[in-house]
């Protein structure tokens, strides 16, 4: 949706500006990295909340489910679309973070990309589940945020640890396991 990306950009930039003024000068790198990950996860949550809105509002999801194709293709298409929106938001967020906190390094970028895969695979499934409920605006954060905690831990660890490979491996394992689980359960979610 064309209103999703501007909202995501405004949110992540506003959040980083507030964090810039909230942290004292020379604040610990770990604190700044933690705030980056909070901003990125909540920005992703904002995009995920709108991921299924067009289908829900137009009633097109029922047509997609009835189409003679593998239903996991619907999930994969939403994952890719959400991934692109998230990358575009991060293309603005990461340079802003560098400007305000000067803490972007190679492991941080690698962690962001790995985290994006996990956020999109899990978040797309949970957004599809939440979109069917009456309290969908409340349900998605309740389902998603506990599953995003390992992503944030892996991201902060990869950005600040002396050996980021352990945390990057953890993020890759998270992506692999949860992508398989989300792919395998999507058909059940959309048909029930």
Short mmCIF file of N, CA and C in Angstrom, two decimals:
data_model
loop_
_atom_site.label_atom_id
_atom_site.label_comp_id
_atom_site.label_asym_id
_atom_site.label_seq_id
_atom_site.Cartn_x
_atom_site.Cartn_y
_atom_site.Cartn_z
N UNK A 1 0.85 -1.18 0.00
CA UNK A 1 0.00 0.00 0.00
C UNK A 1 0.88 1.23 0.00
N UNK A 2 0.45 2.21 -0.75
CA UNK A 2 1.33 3.38 -0.89
C UNK A 2 1.37 4.26 0.35
N UNK A 3 0.46 4.08 1.29
CA UNK A 3 0.52 4.86 2.52
C UNK A 3 1.37 4.19 3.59
N UNK A 4 1.78 2.95 3.39
CA UNK A 4 2.54 2.22 4.40
C UNK A 4 3.98 2.71 4.49
N UNK A 5 4.66 2.85 3.37
CA UNK A 5 6.07 3.25 3.39
C UNK A 5 6.27 4.64 3.99
N UNK A 6 5.51 5.67 3.61
CA UNK A 6 5.71 6.96 4.26
C UNK A 6 5.49 6.91 5.77
N UNK A 7 4.51 6.13 6.21
CA UNK A 7 4.28 6.00 7.65
C UNK A 7 5.46 5.33 8.34
N UNK A 8 6.01 4.31 7.69
CA UNK A 8 7.17 3.62 8.26
C UNK A 8 8.38 4.55 8.33
N UNK A 9 8.60 5.31 7.26
CA UNK A 9 9.74 6.24 7.24
C UNK A 9 9.60 7.32 8.30
N UNK A 10 8.42 7.90 8.39
CA UNK A 10 8.19 8.94 9.40
C UNK A 10 8.37 8.39 10.80
N UNK A 11 7.86 7.20 11.05
CA UNK A 11 7.99 6.61 12.37
C UNK A 11 9.44 6.35 12.74
N UNK A 12 10.19 5.70 11.85
CA UNK A 12 11.57 5.34 12.20
C UNK A 12 12.44 6.59 12.35
N UNK A 13 12.25 7.58 11.51
CA UNK A 13 13.03 8.81 11.65
C UNK A 13 12.67 9.56 12.92
N UNK A 14 11.39 9.66 13.22
CA UNK A 14 10.95 10.33 14.45
C UNK A 14 11.51 9.63 15.67
N UNK A 15 11.47 8.32 15.65
CA UNK A 15 11.97 7.54 16.78
C UNK A 15 13.47 7.76 16.97
N UNK A 16 14.23 7.74 15.89
CA UNK A 16 15.67 7.94 16.00
C UNK A 16 16.01 9.35 16.46
N UNK A 17 15.25 10.34 16.02
CA UNK A 17 15.49 11.71 16.48
C UNK A 17 15.23 11.82 17.98
N UNK A 18 14.14 11.25 18.44
CA UNK A 18 13.83 11.28 19.88
C UNK A 18 14.92 10.56 20.67
N UNK A 19 15.35 9.39 20.19
CA UNK A 19 16.41 8.66 20.87
C UNK A 19 17.71 9.46 20.89
N UNK A 20 17.98 10.19 19.83
CA UNK A 20 19.19 11.00 19.77
C UNK A 20 19.20 12.04 20.89
N UNK A 21 18.07 12.67 21.12
CA UNK A 21 18.01 13.69 22.16
C UNK A 21 17.83 13.08 23.55
N UNK A 22 17.34 11.86 23.63
CA UNK A 22 17.13 11.22 24.93
C UNK A 22 18.42 10.65 25.51
N UNK A 23 19.31 10.16 24.64
CA UNK A 23 20.57 9.60 25.13
C UNK A 23 21.58 10.71 25.34
N UNK A 24 22.32 10.67 26.43
CA UNK A 24 23.36 11.68 26.63
C UNK A 24 24.49 11.50 25.63
N UNK A 25 25.23 12.56 25.41
CA UNK A 25 26.36 12.50 24.47
C UNK A 25 27.35 11.44 24.94
N UNK A 26 27.82 10.65 24.01
CA UNK A 26 28.77 9.59 24.34
C UNK A 26 28.14 8.41 25.05
N UNK A 27 26.85 8.21 24.85
CA UNK A 27 26.18 7.07 25.49
C UNK A 27 26.79 5.77 25.00
N UNK A 28 26.64 4.77 25.79
CA UNK A 28 27.23 3.47 25.46
C UNK A 28 26.71 2.97 24.12
N UNK A 29 27.61 2.33 23.38
CA UNK A 29 27.25 1.80 22.06
C UNK A 29 26.14 0.76 22.18
N UNK A 30 26.17 -0.03 23.24
CA UNK A 30 25.15 -1.06 23.42
C UNK A 30 23.77 -0.43 23.57
N UNK A 31 23.69 0.67 24.32
CA UNK A 31 22.40 1.35 24.49
C UNK A 31 21.90 1.89 23.15
N UNK A 32 22.78 2.49 22.39
CA UNK A 32 22.38 3.03 21.08
C UNK A 32 21.94 1.90 20.15
N UNK A 33 22.68 0.79 20.15
CA UNK A 33 22.29 -0.34 19.30
C UNK A 33 20.95 -0.92 19.73
N UNK A 34 20.71 -0.98 21.02
CA UNK A 34 19.42 -1.46 21.51
C UNK A 34 18.28 -0.59 21.03
N UNK A 35 18.49 0.71 21.04
CA UNK A 35 17.46 1.63 20.57
C UNK A 35 17.25 1.49 19.07
N UNK A 36 18.32 1.25 18.32
CA UNK A 36 18.17 1.02 16.88
C UNK A 36 17.26 -0.18 16.64
N UNK A 37 17.47 -1.25 17.37
CA UNK A 37 16.67 -2.45 17.15
C UNK A 37 15.23 -2.28 17.59
N UNK A 38 15.02 -1.52 18.64
CA UNK A 38 13.63 -1.21 19.04
C UNK A 38 12.95 -0.44 17.92
N UNK A 39 13.64 0.56 17.37
CA UNK A 39 13.07 1.36 16.28
C UNK A 39 12.78 0.50 15.05
N UNK A 40 13.70 -0.39 14.70
CA UNK A 40 13.51 -1.22 13.51
C UNK A 40 12.37 -2.22 13.69
N UNK A 41 12.27 -2.84 14.85
CA UNK A 41 11.22 -3.83 15.07
C UNK A 41 9.85 -3.16 15.09
N UNK A 42 9.74 -2.01 15.73
CA UNK A 42 8.44 -1.34 15.75
C UNK A 42 8.08 -0.75 14.39
N UNK A 43 9.07 -0.35 13.61
CA UNK A 43 8.80 0.08 12.24
C UNK A 43 8.29 -1.10 11.42
N UNK A 44 8.92 -2.25 11.58
CA UNK A 44 8.45 -3.45 10.88
C UNK A 44 7.04 -3.81 11.31
N UNK A 45 6.75 -3.67 12.59
CA UNK A 45 5.41 -3.97 13.09
C UNK A 45 4.37 -3.06 12.46
N UNK A 46 4.74 -1.82 12.26
CA UNK A 46 3.84 -0.88 11.59
C UNK A 46 3.55 -1.33 10.16
N UNK A 47 4.57 -1.77 9.45
CA UNK A 47 4.37 -2.28 8.09
C UNK A 47 3.60 -3.58 8.06
N UNK A 48 3.88 -4.46 9.01
CA UNK A 48 3.17 -5.74 9.06
C UNK A 48 1.69 -5.56 9.36
N UNK A 49 1.38 -4.57 10.17
CA UNK A 49 -0.03 -4.32 10.51
C UNK A 49 -0.84 -3.96 9.27
N UNK A 50 -0.19 -3.39 8.27
CA UNK A 50 -0.89 -3.01 7.03
C UNK A 50 -0.69 -4.02 5.91
N UNK A 51 0.06 -5.08 6.16
CA UNK A 51 0.41 -6.02 5.09
C UNK A 51 -0.81 -6.69 4.46
N UNK A 52 -1.78 -7.05 5.25
CA UNK A 52 -2.96 -7.76 4.74
C UNK A 52 -4.17 -6.86 4.61
N UNK A 53 -4.01 -5.56 4.85
CA UNK A 53 -5.15 -4.64 4.79
C UNK A 53 -5.82 -4.59 3.42
N UNK A 54 -5.07 -4.49 2.31
CA UNK A 54 -5.76 -4.43 1.01
C UNK A 54 -6.61 -5.67 0.73
N UNK A 55 -6.09 -6.83 1.06
CA UNK A 55 -6.86 -8.05 0.83
C UNK A 55 -8.08 -8.12 1.75
N UNK A 56 -7.90 -7.68 2.99
CA UNK A 56 -9.00 -7.71 3.95
C UNK A 56 -10.09 -6.72 3.55
N UNK A 57 -9.69 -5.52 3.15
CA UNK A 57 -10.67 -4.48 2.81
C UNK A 57 -11.43 -4.79 1.53
N UNK A 58 -10.78 -5.44 0.58
CA UNK A 58 -11.44 -5.74 -0.69
C UNK A 58 -12.03 -7.14 -0.75
N UNK A 59 -11.76 -7.95 0.26
CA UNK A 59 -12.26 -9.32 0.25
C UNK A 59 -11.51 -10.22 -0.72
N UNK A 60 -10.32 -9.81 -1.12
CA UNK A 60 -9.56 -10.57 -2.12
C UNK A 60 -8.87 -11.80 -1.56
N UNK A 61 -8.70 -11.88 -0.25
CA UNK A 61 -8.00 -13.03 0.31
C UNK A 61 -8.74 -14.33 0.03
N UNK A 62 -10.06 -14.28 0.10
CA UNK A 62 -10.84 -15.48 -0.20
C UNK A 62 -10.60 -15.94 -1.64
N UNK A 63 -10.52 -14.99 -2.56
CA UNK A 63 -10.22 -15.32 -3.96
C UNK A 63 -8.83 -15.90 -4.12
N UNK A 64 -7.86 -15.34 -3.40
CA UNK A 64 -6.50 -15.87 -3.48
C UNK A 64 -6.43 -17.29 -2.93
N UNK A 65 -7.15 -17.53 -1.85
CA UNK A 65 -7.14 -18.87 -1.25
C UNK A 65 -7.79 -19.88 -2.19
N UNK A 66 -8.81 -19.45 -2.93
CA UNK A 66 -9.50 -20.36 -3.85
C UNK A 66 -8.77 -20.54 -5.18
N UNK A 67 -7.78 -19.70 -5.46
CA UNK A 67 -7.04 -19.79 -6.73
C UNK A 67 -6.31 -21.13 -6.82
N UNK A 68 -6.20 -21.66 -8.04
CA UNK A 68 -5.54 -22.97 -8.21
C UNK A 68 -4.02 -22.86 -8.20
N UNK A 69 -3.48 -22.40 -7.08
CA UNK A 69 -2.03 -22.32 -6.93
C UNK A 69 -1.67 -22.72 -5.50
N UNK A 70 -0.42 -22.94 -5.31
CA UNK A 70 0.06 -23.29 -3.97
C UNK A 70 -0.14 -22.09 -3.05
N UNK A 71 -0.79 -22.29 -1.94
CA UNK A 71 -1.08 -21.17 -1.03
C UNK A 71 0.18 -20.58 -0.41
N UNK A 72 1.23 -21.36 -0.37
CA UNK A 72 2.47 -20.81 0.16
C UNK A 72 3.03 -19.72 -0.76
N UNK A 73 2.61 -19.69 -2.02
CA UNK A 73 3.02 -18.61 -2.92
C UNK A 73 2.44 -17.28 -2.46
N UNK A 74 1.25 -17.31 -1.88
CA UNK A 74 0.65 -16.09 -1.33
C UNK A 74 1.53 -15.58 -0.19
N UNK A 75 1.90 -16.49 0.70
CA UNK A 75 2.76 -16.13 1.84
C UNK A 75 4.10 -15.58 1.35
N UNK A 76 4.71 -16.26 0.38
CA UNK A 76 6.01 -15.84 -0.12
C UNK A 76 5.92 -14.46 -0.77
N UNK A 77 4.86 -14.20 -1.51
CA UNK A 77 4.68 -12.88 -2.11
C UNK A 77 4.59 -11.78 -1.07
N UNK A 78 3.85 -12.05 0.00
CA UNK A 78 3.74 -11.06 1.08
C UNK A 78 5.06 -10.89 1.82
N UNK A 79 5.80 -11.98 1.99
CA UNK A 79 7.11 -11.89 2.64
C UNK A 79 8.03 -11.00 1.82
N UNK A 80 8.07 -11.22 0.51
CA UNK A 80 8.94 -10.42 -0.36
C UNK A 80 8.52 -8.95 -0.35
N UNK A 81 7.22 -8.69 -0.44
CA UNK A 81 6.75 -7.30 -0.42
C UNK A 81 7.09 -6.61 0.89
N UNK A 82 6.89 -7.30 2.00
CA UNK A 82 7.22 -6.73 3.31
C UNK A 82 8.72 -6.51 3.43
N UNK A 83 9.50 -7.44 2.92
CA UNK A 83 10.96 -7.32 2.94
C UNK A 83 11.41 -6.08 2.19
N UNK A 84 10.82 -5.83 1.03
CA UNK A 84 11.18 -4.65 0.24
C UNK A 84 10.82 -3.37 0.99
N UNK A 85 9.62 -3.32 1.57
CA UNK A 85 9.24 -2.14 2.34
C UNK A 85 10.19 -1.92 3.51
N UNK A 86 10.57 -2.99 4.17
CA UNK A 86 11.48 -2.87 5.31
C UNK A 86 12.86 -2.41 4.87
N UNK A 87 13.35 -2.93 3.75
CA UNK A 87 14.64 -2.49 3.23
C UNK A 87 14.62 -1.01 2.87
N UNK A 88 13.53 -0.55 2.28
CA UNK A 88 13.43 0.88 1.94
C UNK A 88 13.43 1.74 3.20
N UNK A 89 12.73 1.31 4.22
CA UNK A 89 12.72 2.07 5.48
C UNK A 89 14.11 2.07 6.11
N UNK A 90 14.80 0.95 6.04
CA UNK A 90 16.14 0.87 6.63
C UNK A 90 17.17 1.62 5.81
N UNK A 91 16.92 1.80 4.52
CA UNK A 91 17.83 2.60 3.69
C UNK A 91 17.85 4.04 4.16
N UNK A 92 16.81 4.46 4.84
CA UNK A 92 16.77 5.80 5.44
C UNK A 92 17.21 5.73 6.90
N UNK A 93 16.78 4.69 7.61
CA UNK A 93 17.04 4.59 9.05
C UNK A 93 18.52 4.40 9.38
N UNK A 94 19.20 3.55 8.64
CA UNK A 94 20.60 3.26 8.98
C UNK A 94 21.52 4.47 8.78
N UNK A 95 21.40 5.22 7.67
CA UNK A 95 22.21 6.44 7.58
C UNK A 95 21.84 7.47 8.66
N UNK A 96 20.57 7.55 9.02
CA UNK A 96 20.17 8.46 10.10
C UNK A 96 20.78 8.02 11.42
N UNK A 97 20.80 6.72 11.67
CA UNK A 97 21.43 6.20 12.89
C UNK A 97 22.92 6.51 12.89
N UNK A 98 23.56 6.33 11.75
CA UNK A 98 24.98 6.66 11.63
C UNK A 98 25.22 8.13 11.92
N UNK A 99 24.35 8.98 11.43
CA UNK A 99 24.48 10.42 11.66
C UNK A 99 24.32 10.78 13.14
N UNK A 100 23.32 10.18 13.78
CA UNK A 100 23.03 10.53 15.17
C UNK A 100 23.94 9.83 16.17
N UNK A 101 24.31 8.58 15.90
CA UNK A 101 25.02 7.77 16.89
C UNK A 101 26.36 7.23 16.40
N UNK A 102 26.63 7.28 15.11
CA UNK A 102 27.84 6.75 14.46
C UNK A 102 28.20 5.35 14.97
N UNK A 103 27.34 4.40 14.64
CA UNK A 103 27.59 3.05 15.11
C UNK A 103 27.26 1.96 14.12
N UNK A 104 27.26 2.25 12.83
CA UNK A 104 26.95 1.22 11.84
C UNK A 104 28.25 0.58 11.36
N UNK A 105 28.31 -0.74 11.46
CA UNK A 105 29.47 -1.48 10.97
C UNK A 105 28.97 -2.67 10.15
N UNK A 106 29.89 -3.42 9.60
CA UNK A 106 29.52 -4.56 8.76
C UNK A 106 28.63 -5.58 9.46
N UNK A 107 28.98 -6.00 10.68
CA UNK A 107 28.11 -6.94 11.38
C UNK A 107 26.71 -6.39 11.65
N UNK A 108 26.59 -5.09 11.85
CA UNK A 108 25.27 -4.51 12.06
C UNK A 108 24.43 -4.64 10.81
N UNK A 109 25.01 -4.33 9.66
CA UNK A 109 24.27 -4.44 8.40
C UNK A 109 23.90 -5.90 8.12
N UNK A 110 24.83 -6.81 8.36
CA UNK A 110 24.52 -8.24 8.17
C UNK A 110 23.41 -8.68 9.11
N UNK A 111 23.45 -8.22 10.35
CA UNK A 111 22.40 -8.58 11.31
C UNK A 111 21.06 -8.00 10.90
N UNK A 112 21.05 -6.79 10.38
CA UNK A 112 19.80 -6.18 9.93
C UNK A 112 19.19 -7.00 8.79
N UNK A 113 20.01 -7.40 7.84
CA UNK A 113 19.49 -8.20 6.72
C UNK A 113 18.97 -9.56 7.18
N UNK A 114 19.71 -10.21 8.07
CA UNK A 114 19.24 -11.50 8.59
C UNK A 114 17.98 -11.32 9.43
N UNK A 115 17.94 -10.27 10.21
CA UNK A 115 16.76 -10.01 11.03
C UNK A 115 15.55 -9.71 10.16
N UNK A 116 15.76 -9.02 9.05
CA UNK A 116 14.65 -8.73 8.14
C UNK A 116 13.98 -10.00 7.64
N UNK A 117 14.78 -11.00 7.35
CA UNK A 117 14.21 -12.27 6.88
C UNK A 117 13.32 -12.87 7.97
N UNK A 118 13.83 -12.91 9.19
CA UNK A 118 13.03 -13.45 10.29
C UNK A 118 11.79 -12.63 10.59
N UNK A 119 11.94 -11.33 10.58
CA UNK A 119 10.79 -10.45 10.84
C UNK A 119 9.72 -10.66 9.78
N UNK A 120 10.13 -10.73 8.54
CA UNK A 120 9.15 -10.84 7.45
C UNK A 120 8.50 -12.21 7.40
N UNK A 121 9.26 -13.28 7.61
CA UNK A 121 8.66 -14.61 7.54
C UNK A 121 7.69 -14.84 8.68
N UNK A 122 8.11 -14.54 9.89
CA UNK A 122 7.23 -14.73 11.06
C UNK A 122 6.12 -13.69 11.06
N UNK A 123 6.48 -12.45 10.82
CA UNK A 123 5.50 -11.37 10.87
C UNK A 123 4.40 -11.49 9.85
N UNK A 124 4.72 -11.97 8.66
CA UNK A 124 3.70 -12.13 7.63
C UNK A 124 2.68 -13.19 8.03
N UNK A 125 3.15 -14.28 8.59
CA UNK A 125 2.23 -15.32 9.06
C UNK A 125 1.35 -14.79 10.19
N UNK A 126 1.96 -14.12 11.16
CA UNK A 126 1.19 -13.61 12.29
C UNK A 126 0.23 -12.50 11.87
N UNK A 127 0.64 -11.69 10.90
CA UNK A 127 -0.27 -10.65 10.40
C UNK A 127 -1.47 -11.26 9.70
N UNK A 128 -1.26 -12.37 8.99
CA UNK A 128 -2.38 -13.06 8.36
C UNK A 128 -3.32 -13.62 9.42
N UNK A 129 -2.76 -14.16 10.49
CA UNK A 129 -3.58 -14.68 11.59
C UNK A 129 -4.36 -13.55 12.25
N UNK A 130 -3.68 -12.46 12.53
CA UNK A 130 -4.32 -11.35 13.24
C UNK A 130 -5.36 -10.65 12.38
N UNK A 131 -5.17 -10.64 11.07
CA UNK A 131 -6.11 -9.92 10.20
C UNK A 131 -7.50 -10.55 10.21
N UNK A 132 -7.59 -11.80 10.60
CA UNK A 132 -8.89 -12.47 10.66
C UNK A 132 -9.64 -12.17 11.95
N UNK A 133 -8.96 -11.61 12.93
CA UNK A 133 -9.58 -11.35 14.23
C UNK A 133 -10.21 -9.98 14.33
N UNK A 134 -11.06 -9.82 15.33
CA UNK A 134 -11.70 -8.52 15.53
C UNK A 134 -10.75 -7.51 16.16
N UNK A 135 -9.88 -7.94 17.03
CA UNK A 135 -8.95 -7.04 17.70
C UNK A 135 -7.58 -7.13 17.04
N UNK A 136 -7.55 -7.04 15.71
CA UNK A 136 -6.31 -7.28 14.97
C UNK A 136 -5.21 -6.28 15.31
N UNK A 137 -5.57 -5.03 15.63
CA UNK A 137 -4.55 -4.04 15.96
C UNK A 137 -3.84 -4.38 17.27
N UNK A 138 -4.53 -5.06 18.15
CA UNK A 138 -3.95 -5.47 19.42
C UNK A 138 -3.30 -6.85 19.32
N UNK A 139 -3.88 -7.71 18.53
CA UNK A 139 -3.43 -9.10 18.45
C UNK A 139 -2.05 -9.24 17.81
N UNK A 140 -1.78 -8.51 16.75
CA UNK A 140 -0.50 -8.64 16.06
C UNK A 140 0.69 -8.32 16.98
N UNK A 141 0.70 -7.19 17.68
CA UNK A 141 1.84 -6.94 18.58
C UNK A 141 1.97 -7.99 19.68
N UNK A 142 0.84 -8.47 20.20
CA UNK A 142 0.90 -9.49 21.25
C UNK A 142 1.51 -10.79 20.74
N UNK A 143 1.25 -11.13 19.50
CA UNK A 143 1.82 -12.34 18.92
C UNK A 143 3.26 -12.14 18.46
N UNK A 144 3.53 -10.98 17.86
CA UNK A 144 4.81 -10.76 17.19
C UNK A 144 5.95 -10.39 18.14
N UNK A 145 5.70 -9.50 19.08
CA UNK A 145 6.79 -8.96 19.90
C UNK A 145 7.53 -10.03 20.70
N UNK A 146 6.86 -11.01 21.32
CA UNK A 146 7.65 -12.05 22.00
C UNK A 146 8.56 -12.83 21.04
N UNK A 147 8.10 -13.03 19.82
CA UNK A 147 8.93 -13.75 18.84
C UNK A 147 10.03 -12.87 18.26
N UNK A 148 9.93 -11.55 18.44
CA UNK A 148 10.95 -10.63 17.95
C UNK A 148 12.08 -10.43 18.96
N UNK A 149 11.89 -10.84 20.20
CA UNK A 149 12.94 -10.65 21.21
C UNK A 149 14.24 -11.36 20.81
N UNK A 150 14.21 -12.61 20.35
CA UNK A 150 15.48 -13.22 19.92
C UNK A 150 16.14 -12.48 18.75
N UNK A 151 15.34 -11.89 17.89
CA UNK A 151 15.89 -11.12 16.77
C UNK A 151 16.63 -9.90 17.31
N UNK A 152 16.04 -9.21 18.27
CA UNK A 152 16.69 -8.02 18.83
C UNK A 152 17.95 -8.40 19.59
N UNK A 153 17.90 -9.49 20.34
CA UNK A 153 19.10 -9.94 21.07
C UNK A 153 20.21 -10.28 20.08
N UNK A 154 19.88 -11.00 19.02
CA UNK A 154 20.88 -11.34 18.01
C UNK A 154 21.43 -10.11 17.30
N UNK A 155 20.57 -9.14 17.03
CA UNK A 155 21.01 -7.93 16.35
C UNK A 155 21.95 -7.09 17.20
N UNK A 156 21.58 -6.87 18.45
CA UNK A 156 22.44 -6.10 19.35
C UNK A 156 23.74 -6.84 19.59
N UNK A 157 23.65 -8.15 19.79
CA UNK A 157 24.86 -8.94 20.01
C UNK A 157 25.81 -8.90 18.83
N UNK A 158 25.27 -9.03 17.62
CA UNK A 158 26.12 -9.00 16.43
C UNK A 158 26.79 -7.65 16.25
N UNK A 159 26.10 -6.59 16.62
CA UNK A 159 26.64 -5.24 16.43
C UNK A 159 27.68 -4.88 17.49
N UNK A 160 27.59 -5.47 18.67
CA UNK A 160 28.46 -5.03 19.77
C UNK A 160 29.47 -6.07 20.24
N UNK A 161 29.30 -7.33 19.90
CA UNK A 161 30.19 -8.38 20.41
C UNK A 161 31.53 -8.36 19.69
N UNK A 162 32.54 -8.87 20.39
CA UNK A 162 33.86 -9.01 19.76
C UNK A 162 33.83 -10.06 18.66
N UNK A 163 32.99 -11.08 18.84
CA UNK A 163 32.83 -12.14 17.84
C UNK A 163 31.38 -12.15 17.37
N UNK A 164 31.05 -11.36 16.34
CA UNK A 164 29.65 -11.29 15.90
C UNK A 164 29.16 -12.54 15.17
N UNK A 165 30.07 -13.42 14.77
CA UNK A 165 29.67 -14.60 13.99
C UNK A 165 28.69 -15.48 14.76
N UNK A 166 28.86 -15.57 16.06
CA UNK A 166 27.96 -16.40 16.87
C UNK A 166 26.53 -15.86 16.80
N UNK A 167 26.38 -14.55 16.89
CA UNK A 167 25.05 -13.94 16.84
C UNK A 167 24.47 -13.98 15.44
N UNK A 168 25.32 -13.79 14.44
CA UNK A 168 24.84 -13.88 13.06
C UNK A 168 24.38 -15.31 12.74
N UNK A 169 25.10 -16.29 13.25
CA UNK A 169 24.68 -17.68 13.09
C UNK A 169 23.36 -17.95 13.78
N UNK A 170 23.18 -17.35 14.96
CA UNK A 170 21.91 -17.49 15.68
C UNK A 170 20.77 -16.90 14.86
N UNK A 171 20.98 -15.72 14.27
CA UNK A 171 19.94 -15.10 13.44
C UNK A 171 19.64 -15.96 12.21
N UNK A 172 20.67 -16.51 11.60
CA UNK A 172 20.45 -17.37 10.43
C UNK A 172 19.66 -18.63 10.81
N UNK A 173 19.96 -19.20 11.96
CA UNK A 173 19.22 -20.37 12.43
C UNK A 173 17.76 -20.01 12.72
N UNK A 174 17.55 -18.87 13.35
CA UNK A 174 16.19 -18.39 13.62
C UNK A 174 15.43 -18.25 12.30
N UNK A 175 16.06 -17.62 11.32
CA UNK A 175 15.43 -17.43 10.01
C UNK A 175 15.04 -18.77 9.39
N UNK A 176 15.96 -19.71 9.41
CA UNK A 176 15.73 -21.01 8.80
C UNK A 176 14.56 -21.74 9.47
N UNK A 177 14.61 -21.83 10.79
CA UNK A 177 13.58 -22.57 11.52
C UNK A 177 12.20 -21.92 11.38
N UNK A 178 12.15 -20.62 11.58
CA UNK A 178 10.85 -19.96 11.56
C UNK A 178 10.31 -19.79 10.15
N UNK A 179 11.17 -19.72 9.15
CA UNK A 179 10.67 -19.68 7.77
C UNK A 179 10.01 -21.00 7.41
N UNK A 180 10.61 -22.10 7.82
CA UNK A 180 10.00 -23.41 7.55
C UNK A 180 8.67 -23.54 8.29
N UNK A 181 8.65 -23.15 9.56
CA UNK A 181 7.40 -23.24 10.34
C UNK A 181 6.31 -22.35 9.76
N UNK A 182 6.66 -21.13 9.38
CA UNK A 182 5.66 -20.21 8.82
C UNK A 182 5.16 -20.72 7.47
N UNK A 183 6.06 -21.18 6.63
CA UNK A 183 5.67 -21.72 5.33
C UNK A 183 4.75 -22.93 5.49
N UNK A 184 5.10 -23.81 6.40
CA UNK A 184 4.32 -25.04 6.58
C UNK A 184 2.94 -24.78 7.19
N UNK A 185 2.82 -23.74 7.99
CA UNK A 185 1.54 -23.50 8.67
C UNK A 185 0.67 -22.46 7.99
N UNK A 186 1.16 -21.80 6.95
CA UNK A 186 0.38 -20.73 6.33
C UNK A 186 -0.93 -21.24 5.73
N UNK A 187 -0.89 -22.37 5.07
CA UNK A 187 -2.11 -22.88 4.44
C UNK A 187 -3.20 -23.12 5.50
N UNK A 188 -2.81 -23.66 6.62
CA UNK A 188 -3.78 -23.88 7.70
C UNK A 188 -4.34 -22.55 8.21
N UNK A 189 -3.47 -21.56 8.34
CA UNK A 189 -3.90 -20.25 8.86
C UNK A 189 -4.93 -19.60 7.95
N UNK A 190 -4.72 -19.63 6.65
CA UNK A 190 -5.64 -18.93 5.75
C UNK A 190 -6.90 -19.72 5.44
N UNK A 191 -6.88 -21.02 5.67
CA UNK A 191 -8.10 -21.79 5.39
C UNK A 191 -8.98 -21.96 6.61
N UNK A 192 -8.47 -21.71 7.80
CA UNK A 192 -9.29 -21.87 9.02
C UNK A 192 -9.85 -20.55 9.49
#
